[in-house]
PDB file of C-alpha atoms in Angstrom:
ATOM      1  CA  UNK A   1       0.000   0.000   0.000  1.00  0.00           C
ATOM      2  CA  UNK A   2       1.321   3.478  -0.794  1.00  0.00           C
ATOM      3  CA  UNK A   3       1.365   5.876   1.685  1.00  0.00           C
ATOM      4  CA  UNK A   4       0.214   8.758  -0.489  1.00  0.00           C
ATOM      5  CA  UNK A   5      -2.998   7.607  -1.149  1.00  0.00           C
ATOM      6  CA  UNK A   6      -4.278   7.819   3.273  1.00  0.00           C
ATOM      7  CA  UNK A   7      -2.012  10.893   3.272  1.00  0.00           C
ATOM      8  CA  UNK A   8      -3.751  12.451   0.610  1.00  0.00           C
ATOM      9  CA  UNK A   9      -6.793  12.053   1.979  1.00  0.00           C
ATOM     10  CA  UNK A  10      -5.755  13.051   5.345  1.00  0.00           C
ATOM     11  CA  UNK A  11      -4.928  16.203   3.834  1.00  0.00           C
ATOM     12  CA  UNK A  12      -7.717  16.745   2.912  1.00  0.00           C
ATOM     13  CA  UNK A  13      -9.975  16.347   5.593  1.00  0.00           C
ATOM     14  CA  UNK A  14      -7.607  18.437   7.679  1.00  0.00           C
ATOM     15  CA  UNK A  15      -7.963  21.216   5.311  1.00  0.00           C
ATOM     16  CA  UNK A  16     -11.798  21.065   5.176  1.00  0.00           C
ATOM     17  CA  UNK A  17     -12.201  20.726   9.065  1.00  0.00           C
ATOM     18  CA  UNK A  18     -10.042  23.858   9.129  1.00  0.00           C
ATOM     19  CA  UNK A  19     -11.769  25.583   6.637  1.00  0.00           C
ATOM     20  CA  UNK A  20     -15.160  24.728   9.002  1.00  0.00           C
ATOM     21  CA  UNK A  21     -13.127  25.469  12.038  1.00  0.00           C
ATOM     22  CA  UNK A  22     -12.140  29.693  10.710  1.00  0.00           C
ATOM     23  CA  UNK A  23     -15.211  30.011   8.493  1.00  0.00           C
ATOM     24  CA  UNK A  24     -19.008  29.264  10.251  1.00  0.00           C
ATOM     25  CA  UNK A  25     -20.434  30.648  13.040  1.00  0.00           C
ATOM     26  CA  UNK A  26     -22.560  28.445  14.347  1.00  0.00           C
ATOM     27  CA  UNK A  27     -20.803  26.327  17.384  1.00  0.00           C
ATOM     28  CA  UNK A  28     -21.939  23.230  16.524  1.00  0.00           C
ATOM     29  CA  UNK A  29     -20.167  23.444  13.347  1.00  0.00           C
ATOM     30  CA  UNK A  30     -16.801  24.174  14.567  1.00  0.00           C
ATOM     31  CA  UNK A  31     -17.275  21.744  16.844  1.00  0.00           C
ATOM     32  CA  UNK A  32     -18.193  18.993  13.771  1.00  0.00           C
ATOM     33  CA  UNK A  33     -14.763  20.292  11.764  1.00  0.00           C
ATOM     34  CA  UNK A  34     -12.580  20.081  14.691  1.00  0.00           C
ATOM     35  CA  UNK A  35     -13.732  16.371  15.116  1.00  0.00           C
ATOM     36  CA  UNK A  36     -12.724  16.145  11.144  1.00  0.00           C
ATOM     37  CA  UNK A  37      -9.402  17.714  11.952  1.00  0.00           C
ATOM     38  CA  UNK A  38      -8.949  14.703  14.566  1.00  0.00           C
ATOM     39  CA  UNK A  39     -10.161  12.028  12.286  1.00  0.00           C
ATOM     40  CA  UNK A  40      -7.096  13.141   9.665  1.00  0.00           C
ATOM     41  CA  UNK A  41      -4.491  12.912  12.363  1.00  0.00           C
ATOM     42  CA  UNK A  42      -5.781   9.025  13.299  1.00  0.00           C
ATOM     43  CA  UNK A  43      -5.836   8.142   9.715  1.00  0.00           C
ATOM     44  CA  UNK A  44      -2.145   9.588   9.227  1.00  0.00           C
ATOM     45  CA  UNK A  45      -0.979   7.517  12.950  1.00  0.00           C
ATOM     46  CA  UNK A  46      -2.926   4.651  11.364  1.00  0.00           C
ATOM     47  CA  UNK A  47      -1.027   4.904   8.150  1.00  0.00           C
ATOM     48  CA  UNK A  48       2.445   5.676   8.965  1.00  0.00           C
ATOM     49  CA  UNK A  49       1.901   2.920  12.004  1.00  0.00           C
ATOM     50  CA  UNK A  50       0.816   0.375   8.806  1.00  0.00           C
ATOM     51  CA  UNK A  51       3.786   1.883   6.885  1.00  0.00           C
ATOM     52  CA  UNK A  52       6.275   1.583   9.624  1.00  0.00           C
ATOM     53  CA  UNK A  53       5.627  -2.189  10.279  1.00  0.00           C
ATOM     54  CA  UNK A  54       6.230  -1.135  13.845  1.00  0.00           C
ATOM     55  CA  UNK A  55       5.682  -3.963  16.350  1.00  0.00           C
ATOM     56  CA  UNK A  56       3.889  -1.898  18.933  1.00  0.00           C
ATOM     57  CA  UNK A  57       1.233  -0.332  17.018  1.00  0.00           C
ATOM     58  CA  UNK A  58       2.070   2.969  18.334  1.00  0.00           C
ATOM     59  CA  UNK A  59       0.377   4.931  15.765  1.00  0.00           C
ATOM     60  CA  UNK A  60      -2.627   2.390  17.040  1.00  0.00           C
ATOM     61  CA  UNK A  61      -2.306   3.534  20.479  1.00  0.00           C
ATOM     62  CA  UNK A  62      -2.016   7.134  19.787  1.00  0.00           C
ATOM     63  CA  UNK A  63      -5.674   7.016  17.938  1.00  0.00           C
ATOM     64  CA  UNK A  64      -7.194   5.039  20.692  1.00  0.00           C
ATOM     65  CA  UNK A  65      -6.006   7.896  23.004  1.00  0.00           C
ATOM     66  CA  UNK A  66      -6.994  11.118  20.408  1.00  0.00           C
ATOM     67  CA  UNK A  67     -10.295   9.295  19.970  1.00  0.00           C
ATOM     68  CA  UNK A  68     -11.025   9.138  23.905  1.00  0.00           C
ATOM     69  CA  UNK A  69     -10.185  12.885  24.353  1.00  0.00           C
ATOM     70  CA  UNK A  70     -12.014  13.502  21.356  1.00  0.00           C
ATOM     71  CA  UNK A  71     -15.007  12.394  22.782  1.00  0.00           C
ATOM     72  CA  UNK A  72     -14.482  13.934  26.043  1.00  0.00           C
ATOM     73  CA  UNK A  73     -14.218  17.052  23.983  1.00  0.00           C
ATOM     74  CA  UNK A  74     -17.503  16.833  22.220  1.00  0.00           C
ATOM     75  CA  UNK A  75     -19.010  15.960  24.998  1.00  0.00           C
ATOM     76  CA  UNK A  76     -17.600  19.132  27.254  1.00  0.00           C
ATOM     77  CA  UNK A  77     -18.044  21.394  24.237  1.00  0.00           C
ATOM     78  CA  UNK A  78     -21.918  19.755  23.695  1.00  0.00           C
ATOM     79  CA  UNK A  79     -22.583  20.796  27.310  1.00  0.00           C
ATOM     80  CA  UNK A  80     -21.023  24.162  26.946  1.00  0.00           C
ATOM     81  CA  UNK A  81     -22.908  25.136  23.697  1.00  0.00           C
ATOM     82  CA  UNK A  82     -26.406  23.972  24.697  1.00  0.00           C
ATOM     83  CA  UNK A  83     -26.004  26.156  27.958  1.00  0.00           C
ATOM     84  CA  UNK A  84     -24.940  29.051  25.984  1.00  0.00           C
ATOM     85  CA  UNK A  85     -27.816  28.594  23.918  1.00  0.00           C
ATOM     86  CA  UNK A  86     -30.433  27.967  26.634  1.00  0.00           C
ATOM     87  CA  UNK A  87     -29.511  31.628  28.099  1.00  0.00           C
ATOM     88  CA  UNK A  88     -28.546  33.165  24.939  1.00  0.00           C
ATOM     89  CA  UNK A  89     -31.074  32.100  22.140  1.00  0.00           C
ATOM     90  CA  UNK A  90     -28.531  31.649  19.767  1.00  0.00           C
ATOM     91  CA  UNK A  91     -25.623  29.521  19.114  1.00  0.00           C
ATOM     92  CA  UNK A  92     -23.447  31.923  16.470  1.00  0.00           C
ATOM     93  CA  UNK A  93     -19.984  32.304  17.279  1.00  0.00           C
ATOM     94  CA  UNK A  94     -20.041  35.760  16.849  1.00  0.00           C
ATOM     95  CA  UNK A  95     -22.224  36.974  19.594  1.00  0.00           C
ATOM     96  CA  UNK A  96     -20.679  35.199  22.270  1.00  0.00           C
ATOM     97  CA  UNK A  97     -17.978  38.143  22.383  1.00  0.00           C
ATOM     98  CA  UNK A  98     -20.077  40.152  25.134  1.00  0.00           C
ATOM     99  CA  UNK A  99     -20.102  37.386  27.444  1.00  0.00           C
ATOM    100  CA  UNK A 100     -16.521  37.607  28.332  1.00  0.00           C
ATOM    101  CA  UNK A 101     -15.679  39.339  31.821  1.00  0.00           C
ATOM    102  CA  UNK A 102     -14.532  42.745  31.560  1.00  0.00           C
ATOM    103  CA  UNK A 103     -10.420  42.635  32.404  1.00  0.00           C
ATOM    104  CA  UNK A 104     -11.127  45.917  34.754  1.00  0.00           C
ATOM    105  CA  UNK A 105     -14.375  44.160  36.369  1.00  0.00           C
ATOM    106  CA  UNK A 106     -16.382  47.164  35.860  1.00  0.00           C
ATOM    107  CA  UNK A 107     -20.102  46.066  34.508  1.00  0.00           C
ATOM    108  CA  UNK A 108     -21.672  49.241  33.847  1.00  0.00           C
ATOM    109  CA  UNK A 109     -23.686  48.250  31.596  1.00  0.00           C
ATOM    110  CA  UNK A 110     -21.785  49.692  28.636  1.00  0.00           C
ATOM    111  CA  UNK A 111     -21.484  47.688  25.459  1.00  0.00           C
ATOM    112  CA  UNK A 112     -17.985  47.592  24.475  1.00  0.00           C
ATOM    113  CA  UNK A 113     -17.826  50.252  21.870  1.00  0.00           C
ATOM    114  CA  UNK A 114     -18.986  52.704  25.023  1.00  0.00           C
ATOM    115  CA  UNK A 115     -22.071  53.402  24.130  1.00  0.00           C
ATOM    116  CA  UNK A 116     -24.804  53.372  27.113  1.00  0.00           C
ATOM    117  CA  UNK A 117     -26.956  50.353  26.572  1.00  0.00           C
ATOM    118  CA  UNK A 118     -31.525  51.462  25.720  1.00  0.00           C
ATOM    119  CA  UNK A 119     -32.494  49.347  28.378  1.00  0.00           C
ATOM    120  CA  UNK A 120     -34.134  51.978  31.275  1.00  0.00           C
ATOM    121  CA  UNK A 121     -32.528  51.250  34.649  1.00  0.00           C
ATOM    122  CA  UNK A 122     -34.448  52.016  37.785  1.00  0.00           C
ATOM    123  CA  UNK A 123     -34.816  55.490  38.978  1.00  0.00           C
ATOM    124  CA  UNK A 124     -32.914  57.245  41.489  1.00  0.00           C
ATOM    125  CA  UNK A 125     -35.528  56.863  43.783  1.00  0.00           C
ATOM    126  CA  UNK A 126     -36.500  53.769  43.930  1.00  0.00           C
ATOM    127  CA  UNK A 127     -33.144  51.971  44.110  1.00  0.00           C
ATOM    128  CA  UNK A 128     -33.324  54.103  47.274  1.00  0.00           C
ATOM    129  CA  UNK A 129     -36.552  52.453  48.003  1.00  0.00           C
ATOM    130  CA  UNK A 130     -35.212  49.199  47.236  1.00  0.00           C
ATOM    131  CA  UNK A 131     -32.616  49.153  49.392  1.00  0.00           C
ATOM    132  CA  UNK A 132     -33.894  50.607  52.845  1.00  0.00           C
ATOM    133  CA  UNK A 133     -36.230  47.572  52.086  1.00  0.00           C
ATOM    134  CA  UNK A 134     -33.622  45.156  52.012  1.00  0.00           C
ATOM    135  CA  UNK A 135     -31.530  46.503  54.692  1.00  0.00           C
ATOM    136  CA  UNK A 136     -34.824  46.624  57.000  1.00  0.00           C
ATOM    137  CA  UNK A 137     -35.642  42.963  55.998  1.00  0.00           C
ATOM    138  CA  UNK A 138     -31.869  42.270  56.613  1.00  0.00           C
ATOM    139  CA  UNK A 139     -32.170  43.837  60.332  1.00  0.00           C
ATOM    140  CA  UNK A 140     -35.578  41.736  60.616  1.00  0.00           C
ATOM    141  CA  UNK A 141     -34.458  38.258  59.736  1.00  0.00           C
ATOM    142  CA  UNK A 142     -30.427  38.999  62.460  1.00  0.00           C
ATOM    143  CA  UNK A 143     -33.407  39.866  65.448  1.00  0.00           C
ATOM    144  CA  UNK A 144     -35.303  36.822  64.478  1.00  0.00           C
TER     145      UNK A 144
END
C-alpha cells in the first residue's frame, strides 16, 4: 500500500475541518470540523503505524487515546454550547464576544464600543426604596 494515497486524503480532511473550524459561526459546526481535523491525524498515525511495520502499534495507540479525548471534547463542548444557547437564544460564534468578563471588572452596563446600553434602569428613587427595604428585611431576619 502506498502511503500517499491515506495521506492524501488526510490532507484533505484536515484542510476542510479547518476551513469549518475559521469560516461558520454556528458552534456546533466548529465543533463537527474540529472532530474532522482529529479524524485526519488518526488516519495519518494509522497509516504511517501500517507503513512503519512497527511492532507496537504505536500509531494504534495514539488514535485510541486522540479518539477518547475527542469524545471527552464533544461531549464538554456539547454541554457548553447547549447552555450558551439555553440563556442566549442563539448559538453563532459571533455573539458570544459580550459574554466575556470585563479585564477591569467594571459592569456598567456599557457595550464595548462605550455606548450606554436602551435598556431603562431604575430610577434614582427607587433603588433608594429598594434598598432601605432590604436593609430593614436584613435587620428583621439577624433579630429573628
Amino acid at each position: 500500500m502506498h502511503l500517499a494515497y491515506p495521506a492524501v486524503l488526510a490532507v484533505l480532511l484536515f484542510c476542510v475541518g479547518l476551513y469549518g473550524v475559521l469560516a461558520r459561526r454556528n458552534a456546533i459546526l466548529v465543533l463537527m470540523s474540529v472532530e474532522l481535523m482529529l479524524n485526519a491525524v488518526n488516519l495519518n498515525l494509522v497509516a504511517f503505524d501500517v507503513w512503519l511495520r512497527d511492532t507496537l502499534h504505536s500509531g494504534q495507540a495514539l488514535t485510541l487515546f486522540t479518539i477518547a479525548i475527542a469524545a471527552a471534547e464533544i461531549g464538554i463542548g456539547l454541554a457548553i454550547v447547549l447552555a450558551v444557547y439555553r440563556n442566549r437564544g442563539t448559538s453563532a460564534v459571533d455573539d458570544l464576544r459580550d459574554t466575556a468578563e470585563h479585564p477591569d471588572g467594571d459592569d456598567d452596563g456599557d457595550d464595548p464600543d462605550g455606548a450606554a446600553l436602551d435598556e431603562p434602569g431604575p430610577a434614582p428613587d427607587e433603588a433608594a426604596q429598594q434598598s432601605q427595604t432590604s436593609q430593614q428585611s436584613q435587620k428583621a431576619e439577624a433579630t429573628a
